[in-house]
Coordinates of C-alpha atoms in Angstrom, one line a residue:
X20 CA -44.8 144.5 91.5
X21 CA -43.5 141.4 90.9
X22 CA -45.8 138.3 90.5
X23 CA -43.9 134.7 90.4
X24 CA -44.7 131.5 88.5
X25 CA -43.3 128.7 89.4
X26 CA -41.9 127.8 86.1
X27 CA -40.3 124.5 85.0
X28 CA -40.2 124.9 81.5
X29 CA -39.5 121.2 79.3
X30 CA -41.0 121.4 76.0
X31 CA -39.0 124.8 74.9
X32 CA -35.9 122.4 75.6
X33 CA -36.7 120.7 72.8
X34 CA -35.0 121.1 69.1
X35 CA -35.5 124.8 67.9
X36 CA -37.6 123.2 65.4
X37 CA -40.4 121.9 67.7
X38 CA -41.9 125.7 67.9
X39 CA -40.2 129.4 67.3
X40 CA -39.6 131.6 69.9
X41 CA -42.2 134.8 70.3
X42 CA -43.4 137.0 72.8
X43 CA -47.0 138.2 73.2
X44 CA -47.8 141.1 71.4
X45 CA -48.6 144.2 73.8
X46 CA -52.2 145.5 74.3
X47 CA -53.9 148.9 74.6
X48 CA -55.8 148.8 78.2
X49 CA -55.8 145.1 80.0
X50 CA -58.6 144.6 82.3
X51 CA -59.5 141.5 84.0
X52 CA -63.1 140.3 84.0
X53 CA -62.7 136.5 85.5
X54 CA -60.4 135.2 87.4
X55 CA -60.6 131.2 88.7
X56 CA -59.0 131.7 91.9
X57 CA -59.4 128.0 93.1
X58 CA -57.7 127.0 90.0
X59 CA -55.0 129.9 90.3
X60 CA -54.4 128.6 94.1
X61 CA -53.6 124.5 92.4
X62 CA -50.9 126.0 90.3
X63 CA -49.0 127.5 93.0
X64 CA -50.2 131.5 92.1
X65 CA -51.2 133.7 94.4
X66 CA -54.8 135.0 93.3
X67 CA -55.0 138.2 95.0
X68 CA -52.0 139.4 92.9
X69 CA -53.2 138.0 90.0
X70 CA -56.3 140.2 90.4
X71 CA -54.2 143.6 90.1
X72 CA -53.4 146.1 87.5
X73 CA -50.2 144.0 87.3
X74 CA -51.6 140.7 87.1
X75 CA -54.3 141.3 84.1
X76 CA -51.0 143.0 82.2
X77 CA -49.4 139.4 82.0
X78 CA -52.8 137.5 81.3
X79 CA -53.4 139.4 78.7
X80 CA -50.0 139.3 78.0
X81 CA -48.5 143.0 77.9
X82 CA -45.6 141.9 80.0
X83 CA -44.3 138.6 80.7
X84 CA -44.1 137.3 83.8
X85 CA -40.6 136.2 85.9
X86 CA -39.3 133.2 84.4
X87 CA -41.6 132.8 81.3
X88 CA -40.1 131.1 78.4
X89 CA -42.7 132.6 75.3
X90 CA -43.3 130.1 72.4
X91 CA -45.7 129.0 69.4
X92 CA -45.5 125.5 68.9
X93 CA -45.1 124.2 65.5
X94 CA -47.9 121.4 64.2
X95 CA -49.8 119.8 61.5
X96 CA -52.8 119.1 60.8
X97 CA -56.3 117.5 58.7
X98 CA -58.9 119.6 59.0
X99 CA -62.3 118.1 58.1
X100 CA -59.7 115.3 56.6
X101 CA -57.7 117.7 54.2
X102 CA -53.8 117.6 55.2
X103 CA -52.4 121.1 56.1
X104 CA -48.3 120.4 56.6
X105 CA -47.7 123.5 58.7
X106 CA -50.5 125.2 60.8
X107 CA -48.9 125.7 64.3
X108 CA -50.2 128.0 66.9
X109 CA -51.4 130.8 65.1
X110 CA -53.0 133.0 68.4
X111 CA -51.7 131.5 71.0
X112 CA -48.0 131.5 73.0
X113 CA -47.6 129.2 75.6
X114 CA -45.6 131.0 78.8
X115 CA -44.1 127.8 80.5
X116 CA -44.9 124.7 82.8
X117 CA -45.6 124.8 86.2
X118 CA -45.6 122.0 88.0
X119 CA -49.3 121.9 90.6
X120 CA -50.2 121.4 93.8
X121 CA -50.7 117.7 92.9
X122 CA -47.2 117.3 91.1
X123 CA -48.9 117.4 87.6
X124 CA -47.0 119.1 85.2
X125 CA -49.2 122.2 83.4
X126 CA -48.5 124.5 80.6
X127 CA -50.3 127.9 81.0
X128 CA -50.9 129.7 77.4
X129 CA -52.3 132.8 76.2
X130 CA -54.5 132.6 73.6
X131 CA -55.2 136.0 71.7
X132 CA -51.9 137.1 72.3
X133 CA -51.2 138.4 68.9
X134 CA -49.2 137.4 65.8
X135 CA -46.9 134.3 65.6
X136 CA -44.7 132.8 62.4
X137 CA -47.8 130.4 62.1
X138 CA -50.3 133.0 62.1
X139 CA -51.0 132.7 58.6
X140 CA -51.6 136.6 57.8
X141 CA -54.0 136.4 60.6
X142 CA -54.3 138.6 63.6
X143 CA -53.3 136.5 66.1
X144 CA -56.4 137.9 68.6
X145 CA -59.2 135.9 70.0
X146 CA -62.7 138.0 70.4
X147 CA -64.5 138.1 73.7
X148 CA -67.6 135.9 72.8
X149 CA -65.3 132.9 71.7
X150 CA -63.5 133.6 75.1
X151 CA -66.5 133.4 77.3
X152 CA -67.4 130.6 75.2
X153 CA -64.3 128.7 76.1
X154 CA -64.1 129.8 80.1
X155 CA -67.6 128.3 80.2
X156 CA -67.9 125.3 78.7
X157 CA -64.1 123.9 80.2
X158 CA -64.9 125.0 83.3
X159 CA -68.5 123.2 82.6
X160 CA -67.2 120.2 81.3
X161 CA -64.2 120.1 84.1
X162 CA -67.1 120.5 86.2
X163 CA -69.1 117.2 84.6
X164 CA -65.8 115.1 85.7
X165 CA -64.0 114.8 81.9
X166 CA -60.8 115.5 81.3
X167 CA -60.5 118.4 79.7
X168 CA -58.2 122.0 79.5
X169 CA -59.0 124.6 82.2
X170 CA -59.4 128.6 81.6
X171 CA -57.2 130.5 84.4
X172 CA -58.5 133.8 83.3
X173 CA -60.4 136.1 81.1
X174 CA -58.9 139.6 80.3
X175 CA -60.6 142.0 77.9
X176 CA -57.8 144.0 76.1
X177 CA -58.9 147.2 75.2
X178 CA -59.0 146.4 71.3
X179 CA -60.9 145.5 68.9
X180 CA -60.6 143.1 66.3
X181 CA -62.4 142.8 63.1
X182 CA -64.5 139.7 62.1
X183 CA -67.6 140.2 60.3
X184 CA -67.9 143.2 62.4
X185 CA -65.9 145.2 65.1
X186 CA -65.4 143.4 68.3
X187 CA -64.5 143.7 71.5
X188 CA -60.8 141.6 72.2
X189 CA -59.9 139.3 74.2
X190 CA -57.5 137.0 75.9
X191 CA -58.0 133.4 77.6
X192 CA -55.2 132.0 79.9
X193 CA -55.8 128.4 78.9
X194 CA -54.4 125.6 81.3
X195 CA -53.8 122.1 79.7
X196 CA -51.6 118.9 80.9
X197 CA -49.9 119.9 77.5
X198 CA -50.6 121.0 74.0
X199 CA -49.6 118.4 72.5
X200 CA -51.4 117.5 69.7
X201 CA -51.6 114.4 66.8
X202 CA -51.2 117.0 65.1
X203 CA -47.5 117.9 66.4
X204 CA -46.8 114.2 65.2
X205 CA -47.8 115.0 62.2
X206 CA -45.7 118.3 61.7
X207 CA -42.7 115.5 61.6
X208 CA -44.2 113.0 59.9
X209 CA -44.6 114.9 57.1
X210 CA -41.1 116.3 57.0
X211 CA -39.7 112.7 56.9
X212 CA -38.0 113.5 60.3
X213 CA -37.9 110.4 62.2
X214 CA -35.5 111.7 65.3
X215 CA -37.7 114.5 65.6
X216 CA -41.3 112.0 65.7
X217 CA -39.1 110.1 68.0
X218 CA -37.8 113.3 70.5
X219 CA -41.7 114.1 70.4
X220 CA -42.6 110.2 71.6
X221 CA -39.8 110.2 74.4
X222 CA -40.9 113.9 75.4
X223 CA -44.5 112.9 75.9
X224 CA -44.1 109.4 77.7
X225 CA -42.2 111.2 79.9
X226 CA -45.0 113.5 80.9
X227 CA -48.2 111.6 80.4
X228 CA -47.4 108.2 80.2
X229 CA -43.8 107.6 82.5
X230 CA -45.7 104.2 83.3
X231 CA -44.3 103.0 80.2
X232 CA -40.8 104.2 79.8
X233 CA -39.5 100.4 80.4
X234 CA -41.3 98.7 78.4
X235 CA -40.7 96.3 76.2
X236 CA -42.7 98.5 73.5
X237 CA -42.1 102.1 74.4
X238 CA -43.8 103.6 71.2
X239 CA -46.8 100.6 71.1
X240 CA -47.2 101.5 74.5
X241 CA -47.8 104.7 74.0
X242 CA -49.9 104.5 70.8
X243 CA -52.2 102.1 73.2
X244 CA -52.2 104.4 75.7
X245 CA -53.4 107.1 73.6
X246 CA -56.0 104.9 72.0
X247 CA -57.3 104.3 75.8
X248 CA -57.8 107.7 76.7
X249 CA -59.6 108.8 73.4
X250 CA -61.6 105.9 73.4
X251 CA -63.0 106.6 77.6
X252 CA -62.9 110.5 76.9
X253 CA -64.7 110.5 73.5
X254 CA -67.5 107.9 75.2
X255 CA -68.0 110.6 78.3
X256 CA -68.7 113.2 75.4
X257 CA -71.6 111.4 74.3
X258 CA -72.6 110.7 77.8
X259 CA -73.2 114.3 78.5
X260 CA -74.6 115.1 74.3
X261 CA -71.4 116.9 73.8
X262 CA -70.4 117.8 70.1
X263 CA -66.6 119.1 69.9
X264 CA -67.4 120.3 66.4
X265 CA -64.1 120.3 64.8
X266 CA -62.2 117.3 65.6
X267 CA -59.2 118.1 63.4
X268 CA -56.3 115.9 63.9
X269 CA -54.6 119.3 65.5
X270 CA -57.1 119.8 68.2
X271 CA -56.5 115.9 69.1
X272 CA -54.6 115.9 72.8
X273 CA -52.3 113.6 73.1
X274 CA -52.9 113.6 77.2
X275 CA -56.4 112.6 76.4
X276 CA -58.0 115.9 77.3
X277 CA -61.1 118.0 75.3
X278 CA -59.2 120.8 73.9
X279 CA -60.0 123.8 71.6
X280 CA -63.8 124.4 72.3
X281 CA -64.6 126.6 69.5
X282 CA -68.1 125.6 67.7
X283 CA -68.6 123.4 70.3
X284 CA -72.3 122.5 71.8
X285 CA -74.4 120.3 73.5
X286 CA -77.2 118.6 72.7
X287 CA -80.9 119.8 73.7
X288 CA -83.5 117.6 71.3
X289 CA -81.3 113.8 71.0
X290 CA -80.5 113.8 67.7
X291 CA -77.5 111.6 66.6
X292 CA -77.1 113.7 63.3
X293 CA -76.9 116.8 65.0
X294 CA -74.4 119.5 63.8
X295 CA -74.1 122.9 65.5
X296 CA -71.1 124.3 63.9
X297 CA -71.2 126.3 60.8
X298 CA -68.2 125.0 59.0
X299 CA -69.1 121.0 59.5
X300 CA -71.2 121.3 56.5
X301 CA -71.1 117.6 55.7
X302 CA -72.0 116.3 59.2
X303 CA -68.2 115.2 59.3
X304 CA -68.3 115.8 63.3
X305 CA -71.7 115.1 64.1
X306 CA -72.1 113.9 67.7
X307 CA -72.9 110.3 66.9
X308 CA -69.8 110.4 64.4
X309 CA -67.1 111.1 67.5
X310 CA -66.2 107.7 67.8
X311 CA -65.3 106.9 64.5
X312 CA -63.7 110.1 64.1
X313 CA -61.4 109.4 67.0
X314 CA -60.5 106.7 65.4
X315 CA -59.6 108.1 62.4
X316 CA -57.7 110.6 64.0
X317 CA -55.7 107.6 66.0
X318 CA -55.0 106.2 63.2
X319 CA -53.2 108.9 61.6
X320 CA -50.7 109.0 64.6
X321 CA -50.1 105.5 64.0
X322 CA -48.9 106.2 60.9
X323 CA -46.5 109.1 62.6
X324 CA -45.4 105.8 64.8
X325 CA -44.5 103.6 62.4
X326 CA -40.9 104.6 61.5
X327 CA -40.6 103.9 65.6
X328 CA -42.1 100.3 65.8
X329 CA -40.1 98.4 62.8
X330 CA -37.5 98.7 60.0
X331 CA -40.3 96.7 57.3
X332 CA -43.0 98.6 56.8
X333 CA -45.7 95.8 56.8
X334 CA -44.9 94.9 60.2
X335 CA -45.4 98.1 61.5
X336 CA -48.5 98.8 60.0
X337 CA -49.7 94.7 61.6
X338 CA -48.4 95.6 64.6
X339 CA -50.5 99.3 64.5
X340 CA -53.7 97.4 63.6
X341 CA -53.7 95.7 66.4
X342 CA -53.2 98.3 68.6
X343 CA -55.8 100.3 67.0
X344 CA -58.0 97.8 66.8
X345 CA -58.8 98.2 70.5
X346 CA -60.6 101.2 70.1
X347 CA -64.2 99.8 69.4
X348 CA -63.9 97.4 72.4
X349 CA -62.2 100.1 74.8
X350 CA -64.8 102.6 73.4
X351 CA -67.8 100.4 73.5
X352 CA -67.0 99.5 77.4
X353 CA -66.9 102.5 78.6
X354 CA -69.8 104.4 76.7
X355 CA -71.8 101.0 77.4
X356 CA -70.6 101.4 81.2
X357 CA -71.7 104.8 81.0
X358 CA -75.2 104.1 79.7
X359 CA -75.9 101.2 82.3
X360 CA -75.0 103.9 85.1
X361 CA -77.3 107.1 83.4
X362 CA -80.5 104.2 83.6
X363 CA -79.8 103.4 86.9
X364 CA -78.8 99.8 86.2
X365 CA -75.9 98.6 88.7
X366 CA -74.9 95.4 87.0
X367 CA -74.4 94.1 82.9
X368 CA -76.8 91.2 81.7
X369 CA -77.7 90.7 78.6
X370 CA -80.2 92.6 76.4
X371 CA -79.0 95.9 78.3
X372 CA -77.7 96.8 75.5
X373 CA -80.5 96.9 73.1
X374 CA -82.9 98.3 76.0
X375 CA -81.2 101.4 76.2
X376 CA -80.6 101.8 72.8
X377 CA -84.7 101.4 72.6
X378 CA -84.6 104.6 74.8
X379 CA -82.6 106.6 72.3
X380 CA -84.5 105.7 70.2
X381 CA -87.4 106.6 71.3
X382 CA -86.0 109.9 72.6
X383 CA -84.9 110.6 68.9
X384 CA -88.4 110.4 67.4
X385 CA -89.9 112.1 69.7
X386 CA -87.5 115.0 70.0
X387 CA -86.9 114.5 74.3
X388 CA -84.3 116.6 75.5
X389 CA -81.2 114.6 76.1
X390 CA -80.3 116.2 79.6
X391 CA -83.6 116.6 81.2
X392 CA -84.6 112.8 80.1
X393 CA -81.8 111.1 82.0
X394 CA -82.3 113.6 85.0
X395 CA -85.7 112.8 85.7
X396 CA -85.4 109.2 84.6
X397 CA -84.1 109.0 88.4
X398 CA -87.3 110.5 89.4
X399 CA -89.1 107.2 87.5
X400 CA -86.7 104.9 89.3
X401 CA -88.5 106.2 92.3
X402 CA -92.2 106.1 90.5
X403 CA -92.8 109.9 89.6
X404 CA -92.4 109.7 85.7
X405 CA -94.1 112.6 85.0
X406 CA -91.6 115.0 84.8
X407 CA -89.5 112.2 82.0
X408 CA -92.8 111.5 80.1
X409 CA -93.5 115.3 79.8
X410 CA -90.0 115.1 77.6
X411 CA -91.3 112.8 74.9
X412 CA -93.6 114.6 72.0
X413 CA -95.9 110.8 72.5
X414 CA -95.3 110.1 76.2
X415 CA -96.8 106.7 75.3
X416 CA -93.6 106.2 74.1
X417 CA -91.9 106.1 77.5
X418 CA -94.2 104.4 78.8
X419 CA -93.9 101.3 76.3
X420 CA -90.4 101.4 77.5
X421 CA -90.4 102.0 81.0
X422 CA -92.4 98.6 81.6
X423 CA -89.3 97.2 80.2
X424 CA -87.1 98.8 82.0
X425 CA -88.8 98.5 85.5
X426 CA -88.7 94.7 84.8
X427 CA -85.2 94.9 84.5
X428 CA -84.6 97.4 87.4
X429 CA -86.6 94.5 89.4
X430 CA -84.0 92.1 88.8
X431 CA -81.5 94.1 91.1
X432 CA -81.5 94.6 95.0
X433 CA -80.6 98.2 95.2
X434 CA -83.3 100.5 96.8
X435 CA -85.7 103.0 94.6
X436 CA -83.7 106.0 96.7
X437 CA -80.4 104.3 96.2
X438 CA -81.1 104.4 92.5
X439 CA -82.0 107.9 92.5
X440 CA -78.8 108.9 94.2
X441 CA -76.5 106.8 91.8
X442 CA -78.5 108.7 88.6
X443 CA -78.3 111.7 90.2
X444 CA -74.7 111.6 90.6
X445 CA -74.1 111.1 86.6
X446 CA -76.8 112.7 85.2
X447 CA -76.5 116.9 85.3
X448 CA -79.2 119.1 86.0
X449 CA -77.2 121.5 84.4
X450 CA -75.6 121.5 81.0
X451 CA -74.2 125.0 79.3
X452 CA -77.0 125.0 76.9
X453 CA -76.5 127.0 73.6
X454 CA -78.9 129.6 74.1
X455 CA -77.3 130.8 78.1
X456 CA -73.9 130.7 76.4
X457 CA -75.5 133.2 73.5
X458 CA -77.0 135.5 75.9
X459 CA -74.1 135.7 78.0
X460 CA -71.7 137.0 74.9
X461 CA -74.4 139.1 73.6
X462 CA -74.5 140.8 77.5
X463 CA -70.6 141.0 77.5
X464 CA -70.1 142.6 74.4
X465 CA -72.8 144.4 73.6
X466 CA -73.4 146.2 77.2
X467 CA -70.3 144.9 79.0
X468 CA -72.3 143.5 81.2
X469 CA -70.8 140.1 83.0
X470 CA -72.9 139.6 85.5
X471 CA -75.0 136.8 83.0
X472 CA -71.2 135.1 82.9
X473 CA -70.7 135.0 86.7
X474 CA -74.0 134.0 87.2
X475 CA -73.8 131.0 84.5
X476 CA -70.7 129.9 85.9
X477 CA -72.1 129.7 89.3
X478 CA -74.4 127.5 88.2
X479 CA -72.5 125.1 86.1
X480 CA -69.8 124.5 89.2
X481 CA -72.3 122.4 90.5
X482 CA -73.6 120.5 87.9
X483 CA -75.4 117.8 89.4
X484 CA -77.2 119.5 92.6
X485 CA -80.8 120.5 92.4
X486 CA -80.5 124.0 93.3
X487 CA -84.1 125.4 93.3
X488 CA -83.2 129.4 92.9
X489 CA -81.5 128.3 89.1
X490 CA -84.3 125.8 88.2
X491 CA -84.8 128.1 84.6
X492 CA -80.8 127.1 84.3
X493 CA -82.4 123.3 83.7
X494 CA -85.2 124.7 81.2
X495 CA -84.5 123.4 77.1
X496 CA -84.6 126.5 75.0
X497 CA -87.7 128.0 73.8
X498 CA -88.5 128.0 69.8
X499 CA -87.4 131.7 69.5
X500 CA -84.1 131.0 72.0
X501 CA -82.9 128.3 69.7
X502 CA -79.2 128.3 68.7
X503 CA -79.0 126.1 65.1
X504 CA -75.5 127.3 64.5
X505 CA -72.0 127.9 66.2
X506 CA -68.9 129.5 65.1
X507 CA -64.8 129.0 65.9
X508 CA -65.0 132.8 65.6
X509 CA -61.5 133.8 67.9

């Protein structure tokens, strides 16, 4: 049977030395557990053959499909602010570019497809809890309305693989606007090769930012442009209590999308300290250090840019400040923006600022669950606070606050059910808390069971509804359910 992608392959066009050419490594017994069909149907594939014998062989990569063009792409990287020169995709082969139904151009990669020259005597596999990690929370956080890579499909391969233990494999079709990394800068940079940082520059103005192929500036543009995206997508992280985990300068997208969830989580208690993953040991990527991470990430490409902006050094590096200096503002707008909309405020005056903050604080000494507070904060707007007091360890804590707050709510025309709706529409119900992401894998792999996964995907599709029949979705975990730790584990 033949299955067609619609490829329209660009980045293996590039110099040889932008990735190496390498085809996924065959697997015993392909067998597809998860298939988005609505995403399948954007990029022009037809679902119902993706859902065959044939179609879990090519997502799990055991044959390639017509037109495929099979690469690793070649990148650089600091991780947890040591420089690596060469790191590269080490598990995962990128198939081609489809272009979707909305004339966005998409690559569609395998991820656990086996060995590549940047494996790094790895195996070049991905195990099935990291994989159901990933499906869930991009689907999630596509779900929440921020930009971030998609998961096509899920296909268990019929291996194992060997971490601290035997495991089942796996293999995630991972959709992105591109790979692209700061990384992939970097892997340049380092080398000294100018033509090739500024091949990479052209390249991806041409497909995320063709707004700014005539100007004056092509490569301030697009450091600026960058620095935008980071900056808005960054603040909705902290607007949902997301921690990446490992913001390396390689898992850094260029398009401005969240990419490479591996020991990510979200918040339950507010705690702007907190640190799932098990390798941050030094809080590097703590959720409230994101911004200044970004930053520090951004700033790296700029010194990848600055061959590109002038021949003396010193004005390059003015001109980059400048540009990079931004951030804050462009950060602090939209996480500020953000904030306003969560407590229901539908214009800026001053002192809103440090009335929220008040909040936070107040949620973070008396351990209120991020989510649930903003959620039934609409509730309050409405005059049932009981469900937000019940979050706060001292509820007389809210209640010092809320006086505030309802004084400043007063000094707006908008009705008490109007509010309600606006909060409702930006603050979940439903997060993919740490403990229903841990059950599911456990399920999976330990009874190859998947009924948990299509059930907690169900739920986190609609994100902000009140669906009665998943209220226990909504529940913080219990003392004994707690997750304190995450892994990259794939």
């Amino acid at each position: 049977m033949t299955i067609h992608f619609p490829f329209q392959n660009t980045y293996s066009a590039l110099p040889a030395n932008f990735f190496a050419r390498v085809a996924p490594t065959p697997v015993a017994a392909p067998r597809l557990i998860k298939l988005n069909r609505p995403l399948a149907v954007q990029l022009g594939l037809d679902p119902d053959l993706l859902s065959t014998a044939d179609g879990a062989e090519i997502l799990a990569g055991k044959r390639l499909p017509d037109g495929a063009d099979p690469i690793a792409m070649a990148y650089a990287g600091h991780q947890f602010g040591h420089f690596v020169p060469q790191l590269g995709d080490g598990r995962a082969i990128l198939l081609g570019e489809v272009i979707d139904k909305d004339g966005v151009r998409r690559d569609i990669q395998l991820k656990g497809s086996g060995p590549t020259p940047f494996s790094r005597r790895g195996d070049g596999r991905a195990a099935l809890g990291p994989v159901l990690r990933e499906y869930i929370v991009s689907e999630a956080m596509f779900a929440l309305g921020i930009p971030t890579t998609r998961s096509l499909a899920a296909v268990v391969t019929g291996e194992p693989v060997m971490r601290e233990t035997v495991l089942p494999g796996a293999v995630l079709t991972r959709v992105a606007a591109s790979h692209i990394r700061v990384g992939t800068f970097q892997f340049f940079a380092a080398r000294g090769d100018t033509d090739g940082v500024r091949a990479l520059a052209d390249h991806v103005i041409a497909r995320h930012y063709p707004e700014l192929k005539d100007a004056a500036q092509p490569y301030h543009a697009l450091l600026a442009g960058v620095v935008g995206r980071q900056a808005a997508l960054v603040a909705r992280w902290l607007l949902v209590g997301f921690i990446h985990g490992v913001m390396n300068t390689d898992n850094s997208s260029i398009a401005g999308e969240t990419i490479d969830y591996g020991p990510c989580a979200f918040l339950d208690a507010y705690n702007p300290a907190q640190v799932f993953s098990s390798i941050d040991e030094m809080g590097r990527y703590a959720y409230a250090n994101q911004p200044r991470i970004a930053l520090w990430n951004l700033t790296r490409l700029a010194e990848c840019l600055l061959p590109l902006f002038d021949s003396e050094q010193e004005k390059a590096i003015e001109q980059a400040q400048v540009i990079l200096g931004e951030f804050p503002e462009k950060f602090t707008a939209a996480y500020q923006a953000g904030l306003r909309a969560k407590v229901g405020l539908f214009t800026a005056r001053d002192g809103d600022e440090a009335l929220i903050q008040d909040l936070l604080d107040a949620m973070a000494k008396n351990a209120a669950d991020f989510t649930l507070t903003f959620r039934h904060l609409g509730d309050a707007a409405s005059g049932d606070a009981a469900d937000v007091r019940a979050q706060f360890t001292d509820p007389a804590a809210f209640d010092e606050w809320a006086g505030r707050w309802r004084a400043r709510l007063a000094l707006e025309s908008e009705t008490p059910a109007e509010r309600k709706a606006a909060m409702g529409a930006v603050n979940p119900a439903f997060i993919p808390r740490n403990h229903r992401i841990e059950a599911v894998i456990q399920a999976a792999v330990n009874s190859d069971d998947y009924a948990p996964f299509e059930e907690l995907l169900t739920v986190l599709t609609k994100p902000f509804e009140d669906r009665p029949q998943f209220a226990a979705y909504a529940d913080p975990p219990l003392p004994e359910q707690m997750v304190t730790q995450t892994f990259c584990g794939t």
